[in-house]
Every structure is written in C-alpha cells, then in structure tokens.
mmCIF file with all atom_site columns, C-alpha atoms and ligand atoms in Angstrom:
data_model
loop_
_atom_site.group_PDB
_atom_site.id
_atom_site.type_symbol
_atom_site.label_atom_id
_atom_site.label_alt_id
_atom_site.label_comp_id
_atom_site.label_asym_id
_atom_site.label_entity_id
_atom_site.label_seq_id
_atom_site.pdbx_PDB_ins_code
_atom_site.Cartn_x
_atom_site.Cartn_y
_atom_site.Cartn_z
_atom_site.occupancy
_atom_site.B_iso_or_equiv
_atom_site.pdbx_formal_charge
_atom_site.auth_seq_id
_atom_site.auth_comp_id
_atom_site.auth_asym_id
_atom_site.auth_atom_id
_atom_site.pdbx_PDB_model_num
ATOM   1   C CA . MET A 1 1   ? -44.654 1.147   42.423 1.00 58.00 ? 233 MET A CA 1
ATOM   2   C CA . ALA A 1 2   ? -41.165 2.000   40.943 1.00 65.00 ? 234 ALA A CA 1
ATOM   3   C CA . ALA A 1 3   ? -40.111 1.138   37.660 1.00 65.00 ? 235 ALA A CA 1
ATOM   4   C CA . ALA A 1 4   ? -36.775 1.233   35.734 1.00 66.00 ? 236 ALA A CA 1
ATOM   5   C CA . PRO A 1 5   ? -36.740 3.240   32.490 1.00 59.00 ? 237 PRO A CA 1
ATOM   6   C CA . GLU A 1 6   ? -36.081 1.580   29.203 1.00 62.00 ? 238 GLU A CA 1
ATOM   7   C CA . ARG A 1 7   ? -32.664 2.187   27.956 1.00 67.00 ? 239 ARG A CA 1
ATOM   8   C CA . THR A 1 8   ? -30.469 1.656   24.924 1.00 74.00 ? 240 THR A CA 1
ATOM   9   C CA . SER A 1 9   ? -27.099 2.252   26.503 1.00 90.00 ? 241 SER A CA 1
ATOM   10  C CA . PRO A 1 10  ? -25.459 0.391   29.194 1.00 95.00 ? 242 PRO A CA 1
ATOM   11  C CA . ALA A 1 11  ? -26.836 0.977   32.672 1.00 97.00 ? 243 ALA A CA 1
ATOM   12  C CA . ARG A 1 12  ? -24.698 3.357   34.626 1.00 98.00 ? 244 ARG A CA 1
ATOM   13  C CA . VAL A 1 13  ? -23.680 1.736   37.902 1.00 98.00 ? 245 VAL A CA 1
ATOM   14  C CA . VAL A 1 14  ? -22.087 3.364   40.990 1.00 98.00 ? 246 VAL A CA 1
ATOM   15  C CA . VAL A 1 15  ? -20.802 0.834   43.431 1.00 98.00 ? 247 VAL A CA 1
ATOM   16  C CA . LEU A 1 16  ? -20.240 1.732   47.174 1.00 98.00 ? 248 LEU A CA 1
ATOM   17  C CA . VAL A 1 17  ? -17.696 -0.200  49.158 1.00 98.00 ? 249 VAL A CA 1
ATOM   18  C CA . SER A 1 18  ? -16.030 -0.234  52.738 1.00 98.00 ? 250 SER A CA 1
ATOM   19  C CA . GLY A 1 19  ? -13.447 -3.090  52.517 1.00 96.00 ? 251 GLY A CA 1
ATOM   20  C CA . SER A 1 20  ? -11.893 -5.605  50.341 1.00 97.00 ? 252 SER A CA 1
ATOM   21  C CA . GLY A 1 21  ? -14.138 -5.033  47.389 1.00 98.00 ? 253 GLY A CA 1
ATOM   22  C CA . THR A 1 22  ? -14.283 -8.633  45.912 1.00 98.00 ? 254 THR A CA 1
ATOM   23  C CA . ASN A 1 23  ? -17.885 -8.219  45.023 1.00 98.00 ? 255 ASN A CA 1
ATOM   24  C CA . LEU A 1 24  ? -16.873 -4.983  43.228 1.00 98.00 ? 256 LEU A CA 1
ATOM   25  C CA . GLN A 1 25  ? -14.178 -6.946  41.524 1.00 98.00 ? 257 GLN A CA 1
ATOM   26  C CA . ALA A 1 26  ? -16.624 -9.410  40.349 1.00 98.00 ? 258 ALA A CA 1
ATOM   27  C CA . LEU A 1 27  ? -18.732 -6.618  38.689 1.00 98.00 ? 259 LEU A CA 1
ATOM   28  C CA . LEU A 1 28  ? -15.745 -5.169  37.242 1.00 98.00 ? 260 LEU A CA 1
ATOM   29  C CA . ASP A 1 29  ? -14.717 -8.365  35.613 1.00 98.00 ? 261 ASP A CA 1
ATOM   30  C CA . ALA A 1 30  ? -18.223 -9.155  34.371 1.00 98.00 ? 262 ALA A CA 1
ATOM   31  C CA . VAL A 1 31  ? -18.075 -5.620  32.685 1.00 97.00 ? 263 VAL A CA 1
ATOM   32  C CA . ALA A 1 32  ? -14.777 -6.300  31.246 1.00 96.00 ? 264 ALA A CA 1
ATOM   33  C CA . GLU A 1 33  ? -15.572 -9.881  30.164 1.00 96.00 ? 265 GLU A CA 1
ATOM   34  C CA . GLY A 1 34  ? -19.135 -9.295  28.871 1.00 93.00 ? 266 GLY A CA 1
ATOM   35  C CA . GLY A 1 35  ? -18.787 -5.992  27.292 1.00 87.00 ? 267 GLY A CA 1
ATOM   36  C CA . ALA A 1 36  ? -22.002 -4.444  25.939 1.00 89.00 ? 268 ALA A CA 1
ATOM   37  C CA . ALA A 1 37  ? -23.765 -7.710  26.287 1.00 94.00 ? 269 ALA A CA 1
ATOM   38  C CA . TYR A 1 38  ? -23.585 -7.564  30.023 1.00 97.00 ? 270 TYR A CA 1
ATOM   39  C CA . GLY A 1 39  ? -25.732 -4.401  29.786 1.00 97.00 ? 271 GLY A CA 1
ATOM   40  C CA . ALA A 1 40  ? -24.061 -2.383  32.615 1.00 98.00 ? 272 ALA A CA 1
ATOM   41  C CA . GLU A 1 41  ? -20.852 -0.264  33.248 1.00 97.00 ? 273 GLU A CA 1
ATOM   42  C CA . VAL A 1 42  ? -19.312 0.739   36.553 1.00 98.00 ? 274 VAL A CA 1
ATOM   43  C CA . VAL A 1 43  ? -19.046 4.454   36.273 1.00 98.00 ? 275 VAL A CA 1
ATOM   44  C CA . ALA A 1 44  ? -17.713 5.304   39.759 1.00 98.00 ? 276 ALA A CA 1
ATOM   45  C CA . VAL A 1 45  ? -16.724 3.655   42.988 1.00 98.00 ? 277 VAL A CA 1
ATOM   46  C CA . GLY A 1 46  ? -17.483 5.408   46.363 1.00 98.00 ? 278 GLY A CA 1
ATOM   47  C CA . ALA A 1 47  ? -16.207 4.660   49.881 1.00 98.00 ? 279 ALA A CA 1
ATOM   48  C CA . ASP A 1 48  ? -16.819 5.695   53.441 1.00 98.00 ? 280 ASP A CA 1
ATOM   49  C CA . ARG A 1 49  ? -13.125 5.418   54.178 1.00 98.00 ? 281 ARG A CA 1
ATOM   50  C CA . ASP A 1 50  ? -9.703  5.897   52.634 1.00 97.00 ? 282 ASP A CA 1
ATOM   51  C CA . GLY A 1 51  ? -6.911  3.325   52.111 1.00 96.00 ? 283 GLY A CA 1
ATOM   52  C CA . ILE A 1 52  ? -9.124  0.327   51.372 1.00 98.00 ? 284 ILE A CA 1
ATOM   53  C CA . GLU A 1 53  ? -8.510  -2.415  48.703 1.00 98.00 ? 285 GLU A CA 1
ATOM   54  C CA . GLY A 1 54  ? -11.938 -1.808  47.271 1.00 98.00 ? 286 GLY A CA 1
ATOM   55  C CA . LEU A 1 55  ? -10.850 1.758   46.069 1.00 98.00 ? 287 LEU A CA 1
ATOM   56  C CA . ARG A 1 56  ? -7.531  0.242   44.818 1.00 98.00 ? 288 ARG A CA 1
ATOM   57  C CA . ARG A 1 57  ? -9.500  -2.156  42.730 1.00 98.00 ? 289 ARG A CA 1
ATOM   58  C CA . ALA A 1 58  ? -11.414 0.650   41.140 1.00 98.00 ? 290 ALA A CA 1
ATOM   59  C CA . GLU A 1 59  ? -8.185  2.607   40.418 1.00 98.00 ? 291 GLU A CA 1
ATOM   60  C CA . ARG A 1 60  ? -6.690  -0.256  38.678 1.00 98.00 ? 292 ARG A CA 1
ATOM   61  C CA . ALA A 1 61  ? -9.696  -0.621  36.539 1.00 98.00 ? 293 ALA A CA 1
ATOM   62  C CA . GLY A 1 62  ? -9.419  2.936   35.682 1.00 98.00 ? 294 GLY A CA 1
ATOM   63  C CA . VAL A 1 63  ? -12.848 3.797   37.405 1.00 98.00 ? 295 VAL A CA 1
ATOM   64  C CA . PRO A 1 64  ? -13.144 7.216   39.138 1.00 98.00 ? 296 PRO A CA 1
ATOM   65  C CA . THR A 1 65  ? -13.554 7.027   42.854 1.00 98.00 ? 297 THR A CA 1
ATOM   66  C CA . PHE A 1 66  ? -14.758 9.393   45.630 1.00 98.00 ? 298 PHE A CA 1
ATOM   67  C CA . VAL A 1 67  ? -14.611 9.136   49.409 1.00 98.00 ? 299 VAL A CA 1
ATOM   68  C CA . CYS A 1 68  ? -17.271 10.474  51.814 1.00 98.00 ? 300 CYS A CA 1
ATOM   69  C CA . ARG A 1 69  ? -16.391 10.094  55.465 1.00 98.00 ? 301 ARG A CA 1
ATOM   70  C CA . VAL A 1 70  ? -18.942 10.448  58.283 1.00 97.00 ? 302 VAL A CA 1
ATOM   71  C CA . ARG A 1 71  ? -16.396 12.300  60.497 1.00 97.00 ? 303 ARG A CA 1
ATOM   72  C CA . ASP A 1 72  ? -15.930 15.042  57.935 1.00 98.00 ? 304 ASP A CA 1
ATOM   73  C CA . PHE A 1 73  ? -19.260 16.206  58.356 1.00 98.00 ? 305 PHE A CA 1
ATOM   74  C CA . ALA A 1 74  ? -21.019 17.917  61.499 1.00 98.00 ? 306 ALA A CA 1
ATOM   75  C CA . THR A 1 75  ? -24.132 15.770  61.241 1.00 98.00 ? 307 THR A CA 1
ATOM   76  C CA . ARG A 1 76  ? -25.049 12.404  59.852 1.00 97.00 ? 308 ARG A CA 1
ATOM   77  C CA . ALA A 1 77  ? -27.727 14.142  57.758 1.00 97.00 ? 309 ALA A CA 1
ATOM   78  C CA . GLU A 1 78  ? -25.051 16.306  56.157 1.00 98.00 ? 310 GLU A CA 1
ATOM   79  C CA . TRP A 1 79  ? -23.002 13.210  55.361 1.00 98.00 ? 311 TRP A CA 1
ATOM   80  C CA . ASP A 1 80  ? -25.997 11.472  53.747 1.00 98.00 ? 312 ASP A CA 1
ATOM   81  C CA . ALA A 1 81  ? -26.702 14.538  51.684 1.00 98.00 ? 313 ALA A CA 1
ATOM   82  C CA . ALA A 1 82  ? -23.092 14.775  50.615 1.00 98.00 ? 314 ALA A CA 1
ATOM   83  C CA . LEU A 1 83  ? -23.075 11.042  49.673 1.00 98.00 ? 315 LEU A CA 1
ATOM   84  C CA . ALA A 1 84  ? -26.196 11.443  47.709 1.00 98.00 ? 316 ALA A CA 1
ATOM   85  C CA . GLY A 1 85  ? -24.530 14.516  46.008 1.00 98.00 ? 317 GLY A CA 1
ATOM   86  C CA . ALA A 1 86  ? -21.450 12.454  45.182 1.00 98.00 ? 318 ALA A CA 1
ATOM   87  C CA . VAL A 1 87  ? -23.313 9.552   43.804 1.00 98.00 ? 319 VAL A CA 1
ATOM   88  C CA . ALA A 1 88  ? -25.548 11.897  41.701 1.00 98.00 ? 320 ALA A CA 1
ATOM   89  C CA . ALA A 1 89  ? -22.728 13.418  40.011 1.00 98.00 ? 321 ALA A CA 1
ATOM   90  C CA . HIS A 1 90  ? -22.153 10.224  38.177 1.00 98.00 ? 322 HIS A CA 1
ATOM   91  C CA . ARG A 1 91  ? -25.759 9.998   37.053 1.00 98.00 ? 323 ARG A CA 1
ATOM   92  C CA . PRO A 1 92  ? -26.290 6.310   37.967 1.00 98.00 ? 324 PRO A CA 1
ATOM   93  C CA . ASP A 1 93  ? -29.216 4.047   36.761 1.00 97.00 ? 325 ASP A CA 1
ATOM   94  C CA . LEU A 1 94  ? -28.209 1.718   39.649 1.00 98.00 ? 326 LEU A CA 1
ATOM   95  C CA . VAL A 1 95  ? -26.361 1.986   42.816 1.00 98.00 ? 327 VAL A CA 1
ATOM   96  C CA . VAL A 1 96  ? -24.843 -1.184  44.317 1.00 98.00 ? 328 VAL A CA 1
ATOM   97  C CA . SER A 1 97  ? -23.917 -1.232  48.106 1.00 98.00 ? 329 SER A CA 1
ATOM   98  C CA . ALA A 1 98  ? -21.331 -4.109  47.973 1.00 98.00 ? 330 ALA A CA 1
ATOM   99  C CA . GLY A 1 99  ? -20.100 -4.397  51.612 1.00 96.00 ? 331 GLY A CA 1
ATOM   100 C CA . PHE A 1 100 ? -20.836 -0.810  52.262 1.00 97.00 ? 332 PHE A CA 1
ATOM   101 C CA . MET A 1 101 ? -20.798 -0.769  55.955 1.00 94.00 ? 333 MET A CA 1
ATOM   102 C CA . LYS A 1 102 ? -23.040 2.336   56.520 1.00 94.00 ? 334 LYS A CA 1
ATOM   103 C CA . ILE A 1 103 ? -26.865 2.973   56.850 1.00 93.00 ? 335 ILE A CA 1
ATOM   104 C CA . VAL A 1 104 ? -27.879 5.632   54.510 1.00 96.00 ? 336 VAL A CA 1
ATOM   105 C CA . GLY A 1 105 ? -30.499 8.332   55.423 1.00 96.00 ? 337 GLY A CA 1
ATOM   106 C CA . THR A 1 106 ? -33.518 10.038  54.031 1.00 96.00 ? 338 THR A CA 1
ATOM   107 C CA . ALA A 1 107 ? -31.609 12.306  51.375 1.00 97.00 ? 339 ALA A CA 1
ATOM   108 C CA . PHE A 1 108 ? -29.943 9.269   49.765 1.00 98.00 ? 340 PHE A CA 1
ATOM   109 C CA . LEU A 1 109 ? -33.060 7.121   49.838 1.00 97.00 ? 341 LEU A CA 1
ATOM   110 C CA . ALA A 1 110 ? -35.134 9.929   48.327 1.00 97.00 ? 342 ALA A CA 1
ATOM   111 C CA . ALA A 1 111 ? -32.724 10.183  45.482 1.00 97.00 ? 343 ALA A CA 1
ATOM   112 C CA . PHE A 1 112 ? -31.747 6.510   44.932 1.00 97.00 ? 344 PHE A CA 1
ATOM   113 C CA . GLY A 1 113 ? -33.997 4.328   47.135 1.00 93.00 ? 345 GLY A CA 1
ATOM   114 C CA . ASP A 1 114 ? -35.701 2.713   44.144 1.00 92.00 ? 346 ASP A CA 1
ATOM   115 C CA . ARG A 1 115 ? -32.466 1.858   42.318 1.00 97.00 ? 347 ARG A CA 1
ATOM   116 C CA . THR A 1 116 ? -29.929 0.879   45.121 1.00 98.00 ? 348 THR A CA 1
ATOM   117 C CA . ILE A 1 117 ? -29.340 -2.701  45.829 1.00 98.00 ? 349 ILE A CA 1
ATOM   118 C CA . ASN A 1 118 ? -27.515 -4.252  48.703 1.00 98.00 ? 350 ASN A CA 1
ATOM   119 C CA . THR A 1 119 ? -25.860 -7.603  49.115 1.00 98.00 ? 351 THR A CA 1
ATOM   120 C CA . HIS A 1 120 ? -26.085 -9.349  52.387 1.00 98.00 ? 352 HIS A CA 1
ATOM   121 C CA . PRO A 1 121 ? -24.457 -12.596 53.646 1.00 98.00 ? 353 PRO A CA 1
ATOM   122 C CA . ALA A 1 122 ? -27.446 -14.111 55.126 1.00 98.00 ? 354 ALA A CA 1
ATOM   123 C CA . LEU A 1 123 ? -30.869 -15.392 53.966 1.00 98.00 ? 355 LEU A CA 1
ATOM   124 C CA . LEU A 1 124 ? -33.043 -12.262 54.862 1.00 98.00 ? 356 LEU A CA 1
ATOM   125 C CA . PRO A 1 125 ? -35.096 -11.773 56.913 1.00 98.00 ? 357 PRO A CA 1
ATOM   126 C CA . SER A 1 126 ? -32.929 -13.881 58.993 1.00 98.00 ? 358 SER A CA 1
ATOM   127 C CA . PHE A 1 127 ? -29.806 -12.367 60.553 1.00 98.00 ? 359 PHE A CA 1
ATOM   128 C CA . PRO A 1 128 ? -29.832 -8.751  59.219 1.00 98.00 ? 360 PRO A CA 1
ATOM   129 C CA . GLY A 1 129 ? -27.016 -6.333  60.340 1.00 96.00 ? 361 GLY A CA 1
ATOM   130 C CA . ALA A 1 130 ? -23.355 -6.201  60.389 1.00 95.00 ? 362 ALA A CA 1
ATOM   131 C CA . HIS A 1 131 ? -22.774 -9.795  61.618 1.00 97.00 ? 363 HIS A CA 1
ATOM   132 C CA . GLY A 1 132 ? -25.070 -11.774 59.487 1.00 98.00 ? 364 GLY A CA 1
ATOM   133 C CA . VAL A 1 133 ? -22.534 -14.712 59.090 1.00 98.00 ? 365 VAL A CA 1
ATOM   134 C CA . ARG A 1 134 ? -21.608 -14.822 62.880 1.00 98.00 ? 366 ARG A CA 1
ATOM   135 C CA . ASP A 1 135 ? -25.321 -14.564 63.890 1.00 98.00 ? 367 ASP A CA 1
ATOM   136 C CA . ALA A 1 136 ? -26.389 -17.487 61.694 1.00 98.00 ? 368 ALA A CA 1
ATOM   137 C CA . LEU A 1 137 ? -23.600 -19.739 63.014 1.00 98.00 ? 369 LEU A CA 1
ATOM   138 C CA . ALA A 1 138 ? -24.384 -18.788 66.592 1.00 97.00 ? 370 ALA A CA 1
ATOM   139 C CA . HIS A 1 139 ? -28.029 -19.591 66.120 1.00 98.00 ? 371 HIS A CA 1
ATOM   140 C CA . GLY A 1 140 ? -27.137 -23.132 64.910 1.00 97.00 ? 372 GLY A CA 1
ATOM   141 C CA . VAL A 1 141 ? -28.901 -22.846 61.485 1.00 98.00 ? 373 VAL A CA 1
ATOM   142 C CA . ARG A 1 142 ? -27.980 -25.564 59.141 1.00 98.00 ? 374 ARG A CA 1
ATOM   143 C CA . VAL A 1 143 ? -28.473 -23.428 56.094 1.00 98.00 ? 375 VAL A CA 1
ATOM   144 C CA . THR A 1 144 ? -27.693 -19.857 55.554 1.00 98.00 ? 376 THR A CA 1
ATOM   145 C CA . GLY A 1 145 ? -26.884 -17.985 52.272 1.00 98.00 ? 377 GLY A CA 1
ATOM   146 C CA . CYS A 1 146 ? -26.904 -14.423 50.754 1.00 98.00 ? 378 CYS A CA 1
ATOM   147 C CA . THR A 1 147 ? -29.592 -11.952 49.695 1.00 98.00 ? 379 THR A CA 1
ATOM   148 C CA . VAL A 1 148 ? -29.502 -9.374  47.040 1.00 98.00 ? 380 VAL A CA 1
ATOM   149 C CA . HIS A 1 149 ? -32.235 -6.816  47.853 1.00 98.00 ? 381 HIS A CA 1
ATOM   150 C CA . PHE A 1 150 ? -33.332 -3.164  47.290 1.00 97.00 ? 382 PHE A CA 1
ATOM   151 C CA . MET A 1 151 ? -32.388 -0.781  50.031 1.00 96.00 ? 383 MET A CA 1
ATOM   152 C CA . ASP A 1 152 ? -35.082 1.029   52.169 1.00 94.00 ? 384 ASP A CA 1
ATOM   153 C CA . ALA A 1 153 ? -34.933 2.944   55.469 1.00 92.00 ? 385 ALA A CA 1
ATOM   154 C CA . GLY A 1 154 ? -34.617 -0.232  57.452 1.00 93.00 ? 386 GLY A CA 1
ATOM   155 C CA . VAL A 1 155 ? -31.458 -2.489  58.094 1.00 95.00 ? 387 VAL A CA 1
ATOM   156 C CA . ASP A 1 156 ? -31.245 -5.143  55.349 1.00 96.00 ? 388 ASP A CA 1
ATOM   157 C CA . SER A 1 157 ? -35.172 -4.940  55.165 1.00 95.00 ? 389 SER A CA 1
ATOM   158 C CA . GLY A 1 158 ? -35.892 -3.825  51.628 1.00 96.00 ? 390 GLY A CA 1
ATOM   159 C CA . PRO A 1 159 ? -37.743 -5.877  48.775 1.00 98.00 ? 391 PRO A CA 1
ATOM   160 C CA . ILE A 1 160 ? -35.683 -9.133  48.004 1.00 98.00 ? 392 ILE A CA 1
ATOM   161 C CA . ILE A 1 161 ? -34.524 -9.719  44.450 1.00 98.00 ? 393 ILE A CA 1
ATOM   162 C CA . ALA A 1 162 ? -32.520 -12.866 44.812 1.00 98.00 ? 394 ALA A CA 1
ATOM   163 C CA . GLN A 1 163 ? -31.274 -15.416 47.272 1.00 98.00 ? 395 GLN A CA 1
ATOM   164 C CA . GLU A 1 164 ? -29.103 -18.525 47.333 1.00 98.00 ? 396 GLU A CA 1
ATOM   165 C CA . ALA A 1 165 ? -28.534 -20.968 50.025 1.00 98.00 ? 397 ALA A CA 1
ATOM   166 C CA . VAL A 1 166 ? -25.236 -22.305 51.417 1.00 98.00 ? 398 VAL A CA 1
ATOM   167 C CA . ALA A 1 167 ? -25.028 -25.256 53.670 1.00 98.00 ? 399 ALA A CA 1
ATOM   168 C CA . ILE A 1 168 ? -23.232 -24.844 57.041 1.00 98.00 ? 400 ILE A CA 1
ATOM   169 C CA . ARG A 1 169 ? -20.604 -27.520 57.750 1.00 97.00 ? 401 ARG A CA 1
ATOM   170 C CA . GLU A 1 170 ? -19.506 -28.938 61.008 1.00 96.00 ? 402 GLU A CA 1
ATOM   171 C CA . ALA A 1 171 ? -16.071 -27.566 60.801 1.00 95.00 ? 403 ALA A CA 1
ATOM   172 C CA . ASP A 1 172 ? -17.153 -23.955 59.809 1.00 97.00 ? 404 ASP A CA 1
ATOM   173 C CA . ASP A 1 173 ? -15.858 -20.866 61.631 1.00 97.00 ? 405 ASP A CA 1
ATOM   174 C CA . GLU A 1 174 ? -17.087 -17.251 60.689 1.00 98.00 ? 406 GLU A CA 1
ATOM   175 C CA . ALA A 1 175 ? -14.249 -16.755 58.289 1.00 98.00 ? 407 ALA A CA 1
ATOM   176 C CA . ALA A 1 176 ? -14.665 -20.132 56.377 1.00 98.00 ? 408 ALA A CA 1
ATOM   177 C CA . LEU A 1 177 ? -18.356 -19.842 56.079 1.00 98.00 ? 409 LEU A CA 1
ATOM   178 C CA . HIS A 1 178 ? -18.212 -16.212 54.867 1.00 98.00 ? 410 HIS A CA 1
ATOM   179 C CA . GLU A 1 179 ? -15.612 -17.112 52.182 1.00 98.00 ? 411 GLU A CA 1
ATOM   180 C CA . ARG A 1 180 ? -18.016 -19.866 50.847 1.00 98.00 ? 412 ARG A CA 1
ATOM   181 C CA . ILE A 1 181 ? -21.037 -17.445 51.081 1.00 98.00 ? 413 ILE A CA 1
ATOM   182 C CA . LYS A 1 182 ? -18.986 -14.711 49.242 1.00 98.00 ? 414 LYS A CA 1
ATOM   183 C CA . ASP A 1 183 ? -18.087 -17.259 46.377 1.00 98.00 ? 415 ASP A CA 1
ATOM   184 C CA . VAL A 1 184 ? -21.958 -17.439 45.758 1.00 98.00 ? 416 VAL A CA 1
ATOM   185 C CA . GLU A 1 185 ? -22.685 -13.855 46.620 1.00 98.00 ? 417 GLU A CA 1
ATOM   186 C CA . ARG A 1 186 ? -20.363 -12.563 43.890 1.00 98.00 ? 418 ARG A CA 1
ATOM   187 C CA . ARG A 1 187 ? -22.013 -14.831 41.321 1.00 98.00 ? 419 ARG A CA 1
ATOM   188 C CA . LEU A 1 188 ? -25.583 -13.769 42.444 1.00 98.00 ? 420 LEU A CA 1
ATOM   189 C CA . LEU A 1 189 ? -24.800 -10.049 42.598 1.00 98.00 ? 421 LEU A CA 1
ATOM   190 C CA . VAL A 1 190 ? -23.260 -10.136 38.978 1.00 98.00 ? 422 VAL A CA 1
ATOM   191 C CA . ASP A 1 191 ? -26.298 -11.994 37.780 1.00 98.00 ? 423 ASP A CA 1
ATOM   192 C CA . VAL A 1 192 ? -28.767 -9.643  39.411 1.00 98.00 ? 424 VAL A CA 1
ATOM   193 C CA . VAL A 1 193 ? -27.046 -6.441  38.176 1.00 98.00 ? 425 VAL A CA 1
ATOM   194 C CA . GLY A 1 194 ? -26.905 -7.753  34.720 1.00 98.00 ? 426 GLY A CA 1
ATOM   195 C CA . ARG A 1 195 ? -30.601 -8.853  34.676 1.00 98.00 ? 427 ARG A CA 1
ATOM   196 C CA . LEU A 1 196 ? -31.645 -5.469  36.149 1.00 98.00 ? 428 LEU A CA 1
ATOM   197 C CA . ALA A 1 197 ? -29.710 -3.458  33.662 1.00 97.00 ? 429 ALA A CA 1
ATOM   198 C CA . ARG A 1 198 ? -30.700 -5.473  30.640 1.00 96.00 ? 430 ARG A CA 1
ATOM   199 C CA . ASP A 1 199 ? -34.465 -6.403  31.372 1.00 96.00 ? 431 ASP A CA 1
ATOM   200 C CA . GLY A 1 200 ? -35.417 -3.474  33.758 1.00 96.00 ? 432 GLY A CA 1
ATOM   201 C CA . TYR A 1 201 ? -37.649 -3.979  36.700 1.00 96.00 ? 433 TYR A CA 1
ATOM   202 C CA . ARG A 1 202 ? -40.663 -3.104  38.732 1.00 96.00 ? 434 ARG A CA 1
ATOM   203 C CA . ILE A 1 203 ? -40.992 -2.829  42.455 1.00 96.00 ? 435 ILE A CA 1
ATOM   204 C CA . GLU A 1 204 ? -44.477 -3.493  43.770 1.00 96.00 ? 436 GLU A CA 1
ATOM   205 C CA . GLY A 1 205 ? -44.637 -3.338  47.570 1.00 94.00 ? 437 GLY A CA 1
ATOM   206 C CA . ARG A 1 206 ? -42.185 -6.186  48.657 1.00 96.00 ? 438 ARG A CA 1
ATOM   207 C CA . LYS A 1 207 ? -42.228 -7.768  45.244 1.00 97.00 ? 439 LYS A CA 1
ATOM   208 C CA . VAL A 1 208 ? -39.588 -7.207  42.637 1.00 97.00 ? 440 VAL A CA 1
ATOM   209 C CA . HIS A 1 209 ? -40.621 -8.200  39.131 1.00 97.00 ? 441 HIS A CA 1
ATOM   210 C CA . ILE A 1 210 ? -37.878 -8.536  36.449 1.00 95.00 ? 442 ILE A CA 1
ATOM   211 C CA . PRO A 1 211 ? -39.503 -9.150  32.932 1.00 91.00 ? 443 PRO A CA 1
HETATM 212 C C1 . LIG B 2 .   ? -20.050 -9.177  51.706 1.00 51.73 ? 219 LIG B C1 1
HETATM 213 O O1 . LIG B 2 .   ? -20.084 -10.539 52.244 1.00 51.73 ? 219 LIG B O1 1
HETATM 214 C C2 . LIG B 2 .   ? -21.137 -8.326  51.919 1.00 51.73 ? 219 LIG B C2 1
HETATM 215 O O2 . LIG B 2 .   ? -22.419 -8.970  51.727 1.00 51.73 ? 219 LIG B O2 1
HETATM 216 C C3 . LIG B 2 .   ? -20.971 -7.950  53.425 1.00 51.73 ? 219 LIG B C3 1
HETATM 217 O O3 . LIG B 2 .   ? -19.559 -7.698  53.357 1.00 51.73 ? 219 LIG B O3 1
HETATM 218 C C4 . LIG B 2 .   ? -18.872 -8.404  52.348 1.00 51.73 ? 219 LIG B C4 1
HETATM 219 C C5 . LIG B 2 .   ? -18.163 -7.600  51.475 1.00 51.73 ? 219 LIG B C5 1
HETATM 220 O O4 . LIG B 2 .   ? -17.143 -8.342  50.770 1.00 51.73 ? 219 LIG B O4 1
HETATM 221 N N1 . LIG B 2 .   ? -21.664 -6.914  53.792 1.00 51.73 ? 219 LIG B N1 1
HETATM 222 P P1 . LIG B 2 .   ? -16.143 -7.610  49.782 1.00 51.73 ? 219 LIG B P1 1
HETATM 223 O O5 . LIG B 2 .   ? -15.698 -6.327  50.271 1.00 51.73 ? 219 LIG B O5 1
HETATM 224 O O6 . LIG B 2 .   ? -17.051 -7.464  48.599 1.00 51.73 ? 219 LIG B O6 1
HETATM 225 O O7 . LIG B 2 .   ? -15.160 -8.695  49.571 1.00 51.73 ? 219 LIG B O7 1
#
C-alpha cells in the first residue's frame, strides 16, 4: 500500500510533456487561477525532446524546464536514471505525465511510481498505447473517453483514479474525436491533481482511495 504524506504547503508537481502541452496549460491555469486553494504548484516541466510547445508554455509561465532525450544516452536504462534524477532535483510530491510519449523504466518507477499519474485518451483497460483514439474508432466502439491513472511498469496499466466517457459521433475522425476527448481530459486532470494534492490518497492494489 502506498499513501501520500500529509502536507501544509502546496503539493510540488513536476509535469512531463512531449507535445503541444494543452493538459499542462490547464494545470498552469488552475494553479494561477486557484492560488493556494488549488493545493498544488507546478515546480518544473520536463520533456523528452526540444522545441515543443509544451516547453514554451512552461517558459511563458516562468516555470523551470529540463529536457532528457533518449538519444543522448548510451542505453535506455541510463536515460531512465537521468530522467529520474532530473525529476528528483525538483523534489516533487506528484509527477504528471501529460502527453509524455515515453515508457519509463525501473529507476524512475522505483523513485516515483507511487506518485506519478498519467492521462490517457481512452477508457482503460480498452485501447492502451500510443493510438488510443485511433484504435477506439477503428474498433467501432460507440463510447470512449479518458482515464487518469497511476503509472506502473506496464503500458497504461496502473491503478485507475478517474475516468470520463465521451460519445463517438458518426462524423468523427481521429482528430475531431481527440479534440473532444481532450476537452474532457483537461478538466478531469485538473480535478484529479487538485484532489490528490489537497486530500491525499492511498493506493491498495488496483484501488485508489481519495478521502
Ligand atoms: C492527450 O490526449 C494525452 O492523453 C495523450 O496525448 C495528448 C496530449 O495532449 N497521451 P497535450 O500535449 O496535453 O495537448
């Protein structure tokens, strides 16, 4: 069982991104608008690549950034350890993988596995992996959605914290459906991060308890 410690100051959140960073922006906006009442602050943003809008969003908000690229390391394990070190330098209470398109390894999970959450654009355990929106459309499901969950060693397989459904429309293509899912996903992520930060949580097996 893992449990979050009680705290009196805002939870320190490190956000990991690989792309446009609209989920990150939603968190930055929630922190800016909610102030201390939101219960969390974004202390750093990390990425696995340069030149992405996610990093620019962090810079505009005055949040420190770091980049940890797989190709700069001899092995994936070294990259994983370096990523864990870069995150650890910011002493996070929570790590948020918000469109971070890398699978982390044992060093990262040993350090942060019980406090790293991921957002995924499908109703897990259906359609894990990098193409959750496309795979749901191709399967012909009528309802998909998004899932916020704790990270574990598998692909989008950790304990589920929150989910919300999105109906698929006849005219949907991948881009249109993903945009509608992301509208819901941003709201859900902001809500989950705030609740985890303010109220704490316990993970028992596959169950996440937020008091
Ligand atoms: C989100 O739908 C996330 O679940 C998926 O990639 C998207 C990232 O969007 N893995 P953004 O970079 O936050 O705009």
